[in-house]
Structure formats: C-alpha cells, structure tokens
Amino acid sequence: MRIPVVLRTVALLVGLALWIGWGWSITTGKGAMDRTGTVVGTDFVMFYAAGQTVLRGETERLYDQEFQKELQQKLIGERFSGYYHLYTPPLFAVPFTMFAGTDYQTSFFIWTLLSFFCLVNALRFLQPRSLSQPLLFSLPLFPVFAGFSFGQNSNLSLLIMAATCALWIGGRDGAAGMVLSLLFYKPQLLLGVVLLWCLDWRESKRALAGLACGLAVLALLQLLFMPQATAAYLSLATERFADLNQSQGFPVAKQLTLAGLVSVLVPGIPGVLHHAVLLAGMFWAALLLRRFISRWGDERQWLFAAAIGATFWLSPHAMVYDGTLLLIPAVIAATSGYVRQRDFLRIAAVGWVALLFGARLTQIQLDLLGFAINIGALATLCLGWWFLRLQRPLPRLRGDGREQLEEGRE
C-alpha cells in the first residue's frame, strides 16, 4: 500500500520536528539533564539504577523506595531530585547490569541504539520484503517516539511480539509461546494473545504449552536466584497494581486502555464500580475476539492482529509508548490487500493525530474541568473495536474467471 505524498510529507515533517526538538534538548542540556531540566531518558533512570543494584549484590533492595531514590539521585547528580519507581519483575533488572560500567549518558545512548535495533528487526519480522516504508511510517508515530525519548522498553516488547507473530503464523507454535514468555516483564500486554490462544486452544495448544514452559523457567530462575526481590515484587504488585490508575501522581492521561478512559472520565469512581466496568469491557472484547476467530479462523496473521487490538481493552495498564504494538495490526492491514486503501489511511491518520496530541489534550481537560475524555485511549479502543469488527472478504470472480477477494468491509 502506497501512502499518498501529502500525508507522507506531513507525517515526516511532524516526525522530524519531534526528533530534532528532542535531540536539541538533550544535547544542549547539562550533564544527564536536558534543556528543560528533565533527566535524559526519564524512565531509563529506574532501569539503570536497577542494574547497579543487582551488580552490587543488593537485589533485595530493588523495590526499597528510599534506597532507590537515593541511588538514582547519586547516579544522576545533585540537579536531579525526582524518583522513578521500578514496576518490572526483578529478573528484568539483570540485563541492565551490562550498563553498570559506563556513565548514565553513555548507557542511555547504547540503550537507544538497542531500541532502534529492536524496532528495525520487529518490522523485518512483520514485513520482510520491504523495510523502508514501514520504518518511515513508524518513526513519526508518537508512541514510537515516546518509547525512545522516555527510555522505555516498548521497542523490545514490539520485537518480542513481532517475533511471536512470525513464528505462530509460520506454524512454529511451541517456539512462539516460548518467545512470548520473554514479555514476562509486562504481563498485562500478554492478555490479548493469551486469550486468543485460549479461545482457539485446539489449534494453539502447543503455543500455550510453550508459553507455560517459558514462564515456568523464568519464574524458577527468579525464585532461585532472587527470592527476596521476588517477595518484594509480589508485595508491591498486590498493594499497588490493582489501583495504579487511581493512585496520586500517576500519569493516567498517558494511558491507552479502558481503565485509563474510565479513571479520568469519572475521577474518584468507587473501586468496585471501576472494576465492574473494566470486567464488562473485557468480557465484551473477549466476545468480539471469539466472533473474529469464527470468521478468520485460518488467517493467523489477522487473528494475531485482532488480539493486539483486544489487548488495550483487556489490559489494566498500557501507557502511550506501549501503543508501539499497534504497528503490528497496522502493518498487517496495510499489506494484506483486504482493507481498502482509503479506509486504512483515514483510520491511520485519525489514530496518528489522536496519539500525538491525546495525552496533552487530556491533561488540559483535567486541569480545567477536573475530569476528561482520554483522547488517546478512546482512539486506541476504537481502533481495536474497528479491527475486531472486520468482516472477512468474500471471493468473487474476475472477468477472466479467476477468483479474487472483495475489499474488506466493516
């Protein structure tokens, strides 16, 4: 699918403005702080400090708030007075020990290069024939930019999910499940694919077995080598994760989930009612996914794309940078020939604009009104709903008698 010149030019200009502005800010700052006084890489601070903690042999203090706050300030310098709380399992801190021998700025630069490597190879899994157009499409996408500028692991998540998709489409179900288990550090992002495999368990039982084996191995390693940190993580999860969206200071305006939509639309909603709404949304998404499977049962790439769309309905927590996963259904829809080009471009344009400005506009509403319509979350949920409602195109005969597909319709 070719993107019209005007749309491509606008997207590239906006994307260039984002990247150049960010590059200028971090290169003209002082030390580990950018020009605005914010630490470069923001969330990368917690990963860097976690790696230092593991290397020091103090894994039991990975979730010690006072210790981590003091360590982060020591590593970044006296101009940094913030704190970034680690929410990933302790085993995920181990890879960051490789950065412990370098200063923070160098570590973040290496991490950025690794993130770009993950993005490129994820797109290669999704579209092996041509990489240039998907890459040009993805770089101006705000969730992709946010993943880089926030120092997050979203491009790694995309690589794991794209590799899982390619393996599963290729019939290597056990390997697909094993690879997906590597996303253990963000279990909420597994929900869509796991639900798909459970609903389609007869065809996907080997994938489920591979996933279970992979998670079991990772859990065993964590329990054997990091028992105290594991206990601290489980304590943190039970105390904070259920009500994370409603906790003070949490950037819920950057959420892309049903939970993020409800939390800002009805601030202070009672917990029981909040969870009831989320469960209803999850049930509805599961029903749509089940119907989608009945229509597209032998088209695995479409099943996987639909599962990604359902993830944002099912997950209690997915930030704007996690929207990078939307590249999977976008690439599949753009290259399949099932969806009309004008329909895809309209939907992609609306989604691109909503994700670019959504968090800022949502925060403005909250500041002025005390409540808000989470534009980014609403757009993401609508994209997932549109995808889950896609009807499979029916074959029709061409003039020469050969069969071809009708264009996809909702």
Short mmCIF file of C-alpha atoms in Angstrom, two decimals:
data_model
loop_
_atom_site.label_atom_id
_atom_site.label_comp_id
_atom_site.label_asym_id
_atom_site.label_seq_id
_atom_site.Cartn_x
_atom_site.Cartn_y
_atom_site.Cartn_z
CA MET A 1 0.00 0.00 0.00
CA ARG A 2 1.48 3.34 -1.06
CA ILE A 3 0.98 6.31 1.26
CA PRO A 4 -0.02 9.49 -0.63
CA VAL A 5 2.74 12.07 -0.95
CA VAL A 6 0.90 14.77 1.04
CA LEU A 7 0.19 12.50 4.01
CA ARG A 8 3.69 11.09 3.95
CA THR A 9 5.22 14.58 3.81
CA VAL A 10 3.13 15.90 6.72
CA ALA A 11 3.91 12.85 8.86
CA LEU A 12 7.61 13.09 8.12
CA LEU A 13 7.75 16.83 8.86
CA VAL A 14 5.99 16.39 12.20
CA GLY A 15 8.16 13.40 12.98
CA LEU A 16 11.31 15.34 12.13
CA ALA A 17 10.17 18.19 14.38
CA LEU A 18 9.72 15.76 17.28
CA TRP A 19 13.06 14.04 16.81
CA ILE A 20 15.06 17.21 16.11
CA GLY A 21 13.47 19.00 19.06
CA TRP A 22 14.27 16.11 21.37
CA GLY A 23 17.82 15.80 20.05
CA TRP A 24 18.43 19.52 20.50
CA SER A 25 17.06 19.41 24.05
CA ILE A 26 19.26 16.53 25.22
CA THR A 27 22.43 17.78 23.51
CA THR A 28 22.16 21.33 24.84
CA GLY A 29 21.39 20.31 28.42
CA LYS A 30 23.86 19.91 31.26
CA GLY A 31 25.13 16.50 32.25
CA ALA A 32 22.32 13.97 32.47
CA MET A 33 19.67 16.71 32.37
CA ASP A 34 18.12 18.04 29.18
CA ARG A 35 17.47 21.69 28.35
CA THR A 36 14.15 21.69 30.27
CA GLY A 37 15.74 20.35 33.45
CA THR A 38 14.33 16.84 32.99
CA VAL A 39 16.62 13.85 33.24
CA VAL A 40 17.54 12.48 29.80
CA GLY A 41 15.67 9.26 29.09
CA THR A 42 13.34 9.77 32.09
CA ASP A 43 12.21 6.16 32.78
CA PHE A 44 15.62 4.74 31.86
CA VAL A 45 16.80 6.04 35.24
CA MET A 46 14.98 3.24 37.05
CA PHE A 47 16.43 0.56 34.74
CA TYR A 48 19.95 1.97 35.11
CA ALA A 49 19.64 2.12 38.90
CA ALA A 50 18.19 -1.41 38.97
CA GLY A 51 21.20 -2.73 37.06
CA GLN A 52 23.53 -1.00 39.52
CA THR A 53 21.60 -2.52 42.43
CA VAL A 54 21.91 -6.06 41.06
CA LEU A 55 25.62 -5.61 40.34
CA ARG A 56 26.18 -4.51 43.93
CA GLY A 57 24.53 -7.71 45.16
CA GLU A 58 21.65 -5.83 46.80
CA THR A 59 18.76 -7.29 44.80
CA GLU A 60 16.56 -7.36 47.89
CA ARG A 61 16.53 -3.53 47.72
CA LEU A 62 15.24 -3.26 44.15
CA TYR A 63 11.85 -2.12 45.44
CA ASP A 64 13.09 -0.21 48.50
CA GLN A 65 11.78 3.25 47.67
CA GLU A 66 14.16 5.23 49.86
CA PHE A 67 17.20 3.26 48.73
CA GLN A 68 16.33 3.55 45.04
CA LYS A 69 15.56 7.25 45.31
CA GLU A 70 18.91 7.94 46.97
CA LEU A 71 20.73 5.76 44.42
CA GLN A 72 19.08 7.44 41.44
CA GLN A 73 19.97 10.89 42.73
CA LYS A 74 23.55 9.78 43.35
CA LEU A 75 23.89 8.30 39.85
CA ILE A 76 22.35 11.27 38.05
CA GLY A 77 23.73 14.11 40.15
CA GLU A 78 22.55 16.76 42.55
CA ARG A 79 20.44 18.56 39.91
CA PHE A 80 18.11 15.55 39.82
CA SER A 81 15.53 15.47 42.61
CA GLY A 82 12.94 13.11 41.15
CA TYR A 83 12.30 9.41 41.56
CA TYR A 84 11.18 6.67 39.16
CA HIS A 85 9.65 3.58 40.73
CA LEU A 86 10.58 0.18 39.28
CA TYR A 87 7.48 -1.85 38.37
CA THR A 88 9.05 -4.70 36.40
CA PRO A 89 9.95 -8.14 37.87
CA PRO A 90 13.44 -8.37 39.41
CA LEU A 91 14.77 -10.71 36.71
CA PHE A 92 14.35 -7.90 34.16
CA ALA A 93 16.92 -5.85 36.08
CA VAL A 94 19.68 -8.37 35.31
CA PRO A 95 20.28 -7.34 31.65
CA PHE A 96 20.87 -3.76 32.78
CA THR A 97 23.98 -4.79 34.69
CA MET A 98 25.76 -4.52 31.32
CA PHE A 99 25.36 -0.74 31.58
CA ALA A 100 26.85 -0.52 35.06
CA GLY A 101 30.39 0.06 33.82
CA THR A 102 29.51 3.25 31.94
CA ASP A 103 28.15 6.63 32.94
CA TYR A 104 24.45 7.39 32.61
CA GLN A 105 24.64 9.36 29.34
CA THR A 106 26.67 6.67 27.58
CA SER A 107 24.36 3.96 28.88
CA PHE A 108 21.30 5.77 27.58
CA PHE A 109 22.93 6.24 24.18
CA ILE A 110 23.64 2.49 23.96
CA TRP A 111 20.10 1.72 25.11
CA THR A 112 18.72 4.00 22.38
CA LEU A 113 20.76 2.16 19.73
CA LEU A 114 19.50 -1.17 21.05
CA SER A 115 15.93 0.14 20.93
CA PHE A 116 16.38 1.14 17.29
CA PHE A 117 17.77 -2.32 16.55
CA CYS A 118 14.65 -3.83 18.16
CA LEU A 119 12.34 -1.61 16.10
CA VAL A 120 14.05 -2.40 12.79
CA ASN A 121 14.07 -6.14 13.39
CA ALA A 122 10.47 -6.14 14.61
CA LEU A 123 9.43 -4.53 11.33
CA ARG A 124 11.57 -7.06 9.48
CA PHE A 125 9.59 -9.86 11.11
CA LEU A 126 6.32 -8.20 10.09
CA GLN A 127 7.31 -7.11 6.57
CA PRO A 128 10.46 -8.93 5.43
CA ARG A 129 10.15 -7.88 1.78
CA SER A 130 10.37 -4.12 2.24
CA LEU A 131 11.58 -2.32 5.34
CA SER A 132 11.81 1.31 4.21
CA GLN A 133 8.11 2.20 4.09
CA PRO A 134 7.13 0.58 7.44
CA LEU A 135 10.12 2.30 9.08
CA LEU A 136 9.19 5.70 7.62
CA PHE A 137 5.62 5.12 8.79
CA SER A 138 6.64 4.13 12.32
CA LEU A 139 9.22 6.79 13.25
CA PRO A 140 6.74 9.73 13.17
CA LEU A 141 4.26 7.70 15.26
CA PHE A 142 4.16 9.28 18.71
CA PRO A 143 4.18 6.01 20.73
CA VAL A 144 7.39 5.01 18.92
CA PHE A 145 8.96 8.41 19.61
CA ALA A 146 7.79 8.23 23.23
CA GLY A 147 9.41 4.83 23.66
CA PHE A 148 12.77 6.30 22.65
CA SER A 149 12.52 9.64 24.44
CA PHE A 150 11.17 8.11 27.67
CA GLY A 151 13.93 5.48 27.63
CA GLN A 152 11.30 2.76 27.79
CA ASN A 153 11.35 -0.91 26.76
CA SER A 154 8.46 -0.67 24.30
CA ASN A 155 10.59 -1.43 21.24
CA LEU A 156 11.84 -4.59 22.93
CA SER A 157 8.20 -5.51 23.61
CA LEU A 158 7.41 -4.92 19.94
CA LEU A 159 10.30 -7.14 18.85
CA ILE A 160 9.17 -9.99 21.13
CA MET A 161 5.56 -9.68 19.96
CA ALA A 162 6.52 -9.43 16.26
CA ALA A 163 8.79 -12.48 16.54
CA THR A 164 5.96 -14.36 18.25
CA CYS A 165 3.62 -13.34 15.44
CA ALA A 166 6.03 -14.52 12.72
CA LEU A 167 6.68 -17.86 14.44
CA TRP A 168 2.99 -18.53 15.07
CA ILE A 169 2.00 -17.64 11.51
CA GLY A 170 4.77 -19.97 10.31
CA GLY A 171 3.32 -22.86 12.32
CA ARG A 172 6.09 -22.96 14.93
CA ASP A 173 3.64 -22.73 17.80
CA GLY A 174 5.84 -24.04 20.61
CA ALA A 175 8.64 -21.63 19.76
CA ALA A 176 6.11 -18.78 19.50
CA GLY A 177 4.90 -19.48 23.03
CA MET A 178 8.45 -19.65 24.38
CA VAL A 179 9.37 -16.32 22.76
CA LEU A 180 6.20 -14.66 24.07
CA SER A 181 7.15 -15.68 27.62
CA LEU A 182 10.06 -13.21 27.35
CA LEU A 183 7.44 -10.46 27.69
CA PHE A 184 7.04 -11.51 31.34
CA TYR A 185 8.20 -8.05 32.44
CA LYS A 186 4.89 -6.62 31.16
CA PRO A 187 2.38 -9.44 31.72
CA GLN A 188 -0.58 -7.16 31.03
CA LEU A 189 0.47 -6.98 27.37
CA LEU A 190 0.19 -10.75 27.07
CA LEU A 191 -3.56 -10.76 27.69
CA GLY A 192 -4.80 -10.36 24.11
CA VAL A 193 -2.61 -13.10 22.62
CA VAL A 194 -3.14 -15.44 25.58
CA LEU A 195 -6.91 -15.01 25.27
CA LEU A 196 -6.69 -15.70 21.54
CA TRP A 197 -4.78 -18.92 22.13
CA CYS A 198 -7.16 -19.98 24.90
CA LEU A 199 -10.24 -19.38 22.73
CA ASP A 200 -8.55 -21.22 19.86
CA TRP A 201 -6.92 -23.80 22.13
CA ARG A 202 -7.40 -26.77 19.83
CA GLU A 203 -5.20 -25.12 17.20
CA SER A 204 -2.94 -23.28 19.64
CA LYS A 205 -2.34 -25.77 22.45
CA ARG A 206 1.35 -26.09 21.57
CA ALA A 207 1.71 -22.31 21.76
CA LEU A 208 0.09 -22.31 25.21
CA ALA A 209 2.39 -25.13 26.30
CA GLY A 210 5.44 -23.22 25.07
CA LEU A 211 4.29 -20.09 26.90
CA ALA A 212 3.68 -22.03 30.12
CA CYS A 213 7.11 -23.67 29.92
CA GLY A 214 8.86 -20.37 29.26
CA LEU A 215 7.12 -18.59 32.13
CA ALA A 216 7.81 -21.52 34.46
CA VAL A 217 11.54 -21.43 33.67
CA LEU A 218 11.72 -17.66 34.20
CA ALA A 219 9.76 -17.87 37.45
CA LEU A 220 12.00 -20.67 38.72
CA LEU A 221 15.16 -18.71 37.90
CA GLN A 222 13.78 -15.68 39.68
CA LEU A 223 12.78 -17.65 42.78
CA LEU A 224 16.10 -19.50 42.97
CA PHE A 225 18.44 -16.56 42.48
CA MET A 226 16.38 -13.55 43.64
CA PRO A 227 13.99 -14.85 46.34
CA GLN A 228 13.88 -11.70 48.48
CA ALA A 229 13.44 -9.43 45.48
CA THR A 230 10.67 -11.69 44.18
CA ALA A 231 8.84 -11.48 47.51
CA ALA A 232 9.19 -7.69 47.50
CA TYR A 233 7.89 -7.51 43.93
CA LEU A 234 4.85 -9.66 44.74
CA SER A 235 4.13 -7.46 47.76
CA LEU A 236 4.33 -4.35 45.56
CA ALA A 237 2.07 -5.95 42.95
CA THR A 238 -0.66 -6.84 45.45
CA GLU A 239 -0.54 -3.44 47.15
CA ARG A 240 -0.35 -1.06 44.18
CA PHE A 241 -1.07 -2.66 40.81
CA ALA A 242 -4.84 -3.09 41.20
CA ASP A 243 -5.41 0.63 41.85
CA LEU A 244 -2.42 2.05 39.98
CA ASN A 245 -4.55 4.21 37.68
CA GLN A 246 -6.19 5.92 40.64
CA SER A 247 -3.03 6.46 42.67
CA GLN A 248 -1.89 10.03 43.28
CA GLY A 249 0.59 11.38 40.75
CA PHE A 250 0.19 8.54 38.27
CA PRO A 251 0.13 9.90 34.66
CA VAL A 252 -3.21 8.36 33.78
CA ALA A 253 -3.64 10.83 30.90
CA LYS A 254 -0.98 8.81 29.07
CA GLN A 255 -2.92 5.55 29.40
CA LEU A 256 -4.34 3.87 26.27
CA THR A 257 -6.68 1.41 27.96
CA LEU A 258 -10.31 1.21 29.06
CA ALA A 259 -9.04 1.66 32.61
CA GLY A 260 -7.33 4.88 31.56
CA LEU A 261 -10.51 6.12 29.89
CA VAL A 262 -12.73 5.44 32.92
CA SER A 263 -10.27 6.78 35.50
CA VAL A 264 -10.19 10.30 34.04
CA LEU A 265 -13.80 10.39 32.86
CA VAL A 266 -15.11 9.63 36.36
CA PRO A 267 -12.33 10.59 38.81
CA GLY A 268 -12.75 9.03 42.22
CA ILE A 269 -15.08 6.33 40.92
CA PRO A 270 -15.57 3.66 43.63
CA GLY A 271 -13.19 0.77 43.21
CA VAL A 272 -15.92 -1.86 42.95
CA LEU A 273 -17.73 0.05 40.20
CA HIS A 274 -14.46 0.79 38.42
CA HIS A 275 -13.53 -2.90 38.33
CA ALA A 276 -17.06 -3.86 37.27
CA VAL A 277 -16.83 -1.54 34.24
CA LEU A 278 -13.44 -2.96 33.33
CA LEU A 279 -14.67 -6.54 33.63
CA ALA A 280 -17.65 -5.72 31.40
CA GLY A 281 -15.31 -4.22 28.80
CA MET A 282 -13.03 -7.25 28.99
CA PHE A 283 -15.97 -9.62 28.53
CA TRP A 284 -17.20 -7.63 25.53
CA ALA A 285 -13.74 -7.64 23.93
CA ALA A 286 -13.45 -11.39 24.54
CA LEU A 287 -16.82 -11.92 22.85
CA LEU A 288 -15.75 -9.86 19.83
CA LEU A 289 -12.47 -11.77 19.62
CA ARG A 290 -14.34 -15.08 19.74
CA ARG A 291 -16.54 -13.99 16.85
CA PHE A 292 -13.48 -12.78 14.97
CA ILE A 293 -11.91 -16.22 15.31
CA SER A 294 -15.02 -17.82 13.81
CA ARG A 295 -14.73 -15.54 10.75
CA TRP A 296 -10.97 -15.58 10.24
CA GLY A 297 -10.02 -18.96 11.74
CA ASP A 298 -7.42 -19.95 9.13
CA GLU A 299 -5.87 -16.48 8.71
CA ARG A 300 -3.40 -16.42 11.57
CA GLN A 301 -1.90 -13.02 10.79
CA TRP A 302 -5.35 -11.45 11.14
CA LEU A 303 -6.07 -13.36 14.35
CA PHE A 304 -2.84 -12.07 15.87
CA ALA A 305 -3.56 -8.51 14.75
CA ALA A 306 -7.03 -8.70 16.31
CA ALA A 307 -5.50 -9.98 19.55
CA ILE A 308 -3.28 -6.89 19.70
CA GLY A 309 -6.36 -4.70 19.22
CA ALA A 310 -8.13 -6.56 22.03
CA THR A 311 -5.13 -6.14 24.34
CA PHE A 312 -5.94 -2.49 25.01
CA TRP A 313 -9.49 -3.46 26.03
CA LEU A 314 -8.24 -6.25 28.27
CA SER A 315 -5.15 -4.72 29.85
CA PRO A 316 -5.50 -2.66 33.04
CA HIS A 317 -2.33 -0.76 32.22
CA ALA A 318 -0.73 0.27 28.91
CA MET A 319 0.99 3.63 28.54
CA VAL A 320 1.29 5.70 25.38
CA TYR A 321 4.64 4.15 24.45
CA ASP A 322 3.03 0.68 24.63
CA GLY A 323 0.95 1.86 21.67
CA THR A 324 4.02 0.86 19.64
CA LEU A 325 2.34 -2.57 19.48
CA LEU A 326 -0.29 -1.03 17.19
CA LEU A 327 2.33 -1.24 14.43
CA ILE A 328 1.56 -4.97 14.20
CA PRO A 329 -2.10 -4.66 13.10
CA ALA A 330 -1.21 -1.55 11.08
CA VAL A 331 1.43 -3.34 9.00
CA ILE A 332 -0.78 -6.41 8.56
CA ALA A 333 -3.76 -4.31 7.45
CA ALA A 334 -1.64 -2.16 5.13
CA THR A 335 -0.01 -5.09 3.34
CA SER A 336 -2.85 -7.62 3.23
CA GLY A 337 -4.93 -6.19 0.40
CA TYR A 338 -8.09 -6.95 2.42
CA VAL A 339 -8.66 -3.37 3.61
CA ARG A 340 -9.38 -0.57 1.17
CA GLN A 341 -6.52 1.91 0.99
CA ARG A 342 -8.66 4.99 1.62
CA ASP A 343 -10.26 3.36 4.69
CA PHE A 344 -6.90 2.38 6.13
CA LEU A 345 -5.39 5.83 5.53
CA ARG A 346 -8.34 7.61 7.15
CA ILE A 347 -8.19 5.41 10.23
CA ALA A 348 -4.40 5.61 10.42
CA ALA A 349 -4.49 9.42 10.13
CA VAL A 350 -7.08 9.81 12.90
CA GLY A 351 -5.18 7.42 15.14
CA TRP A 352 -1.87 9.17 14.45
CA VAL A 353 -3.27 12.60 15.36
CA ALA A 354 -5.07 11.29 18.47
CA LEU A 355 -1.95 9.57 19.77
CA LEU A 356 0.19 12.63 19.03
CA PHE A 357 -1.97 15.15 20.90
CA GLY A 358 -4.11 12.89 23.11
CA ALA A 359 -2.15 12.96 26.37
CA ARG A 360 -1.65 16.73 26.30
CA LEU A 361 -5.30 17.48 25.49
CA THR A 362 -6.45 15.04 28.17
CA GLN A 363 -4.26 16.71 30.78
CA ILE A 364 -5.59 20.15 29.78
CA GLN A 365 -9.15 18.91 30.31
CA LEU A 366 -8.22 17.52 33.73
CA ASP A 367 -6.62 20.81 34.77
CA LEU A 368 -9.61 22.89 33.62
CA LEU A 369 -12.56 20.62 34.37
CA GLY A 370 -11.37 18.05 36.87
CA PHE A 371 -12.38 15.25 34.50
CA ALA A 372 -11.57 14.42 30.89
CA ILE A 373 -12.18 12.28 27.87
CA ASN A 374 -8.92 10.42 27.39
CA ILE A 375 -8.49 11.03 23.66
CA GLY A 376 -5.55 8.67 23.17
CA ALA A 377 -7.30 5.84 25.00
CA LEU A 378 -10.58 6.46 23.16
CA ALA A 379 -8.84 6.40 19.77
CA THR A 380 -6.89 3.24 20.63
CA LEU A 381 -10.01 1.44 21.86
CA CYS A 382 -11.91 2.50 18.74
CA LEU A 383 -9.09 1.17 16.56
CA GLY A 384 -9.26 -2.14 18.40
CA TRP A 385 -13.06 -2.22 18.06
CA TRP A 386 -12.86 -1.47 14.32
CA PHE A 387 -10.36 -4.25 13.82
CA LEU A 388 -12.38 -6.78 15.81
CA ARG A 389 -15.44 -6.00 13.69
CA LEU A 390 -13.72 -6.53 10.33
CA GLN A 391 -15.67 -8.90 8.13
CA ARG A 392 -13.76 -11.42 6.11
CA PRO A 393 -13.93 -10.52 2.39
CA LEU A 394 -15.88 -12.92 0.19
CA PRO A 395 -14.36 -14.27 -3.03
CA ARG A 396 -15.73 -13.01 -6.33
CA LEU A 397 -14.89 -13.87 -9.92
CA ARG A 398 -12.88 -11.57 -12.14
CA GLY A 399 -13.67 -11.09 -15.79
CA ASP A 400 -11.23 -13.84 -16.75
CA GLY A 401 -12.96 -16.30 -14.47
CA ARG A 402 -10.25 -16.30 -11.79
CA GLU A 403 -11.14 -15.80 -8.16
CA GLN A 404 -10.16 -12.67 -6.25
CA LEU A 405 -11.17 -11.10 -2.96
CA GLU A 406 -13.72 -8.41 -2.38
CA GLU A 407 -12.28 -5.47 -0.49
CA GLY A 408 -12.69 -5.77 3.29
CA ARG A 409 -15.64 -4.03 4.87
CA GLU A 410 -16.64 -3.49 8.45
#
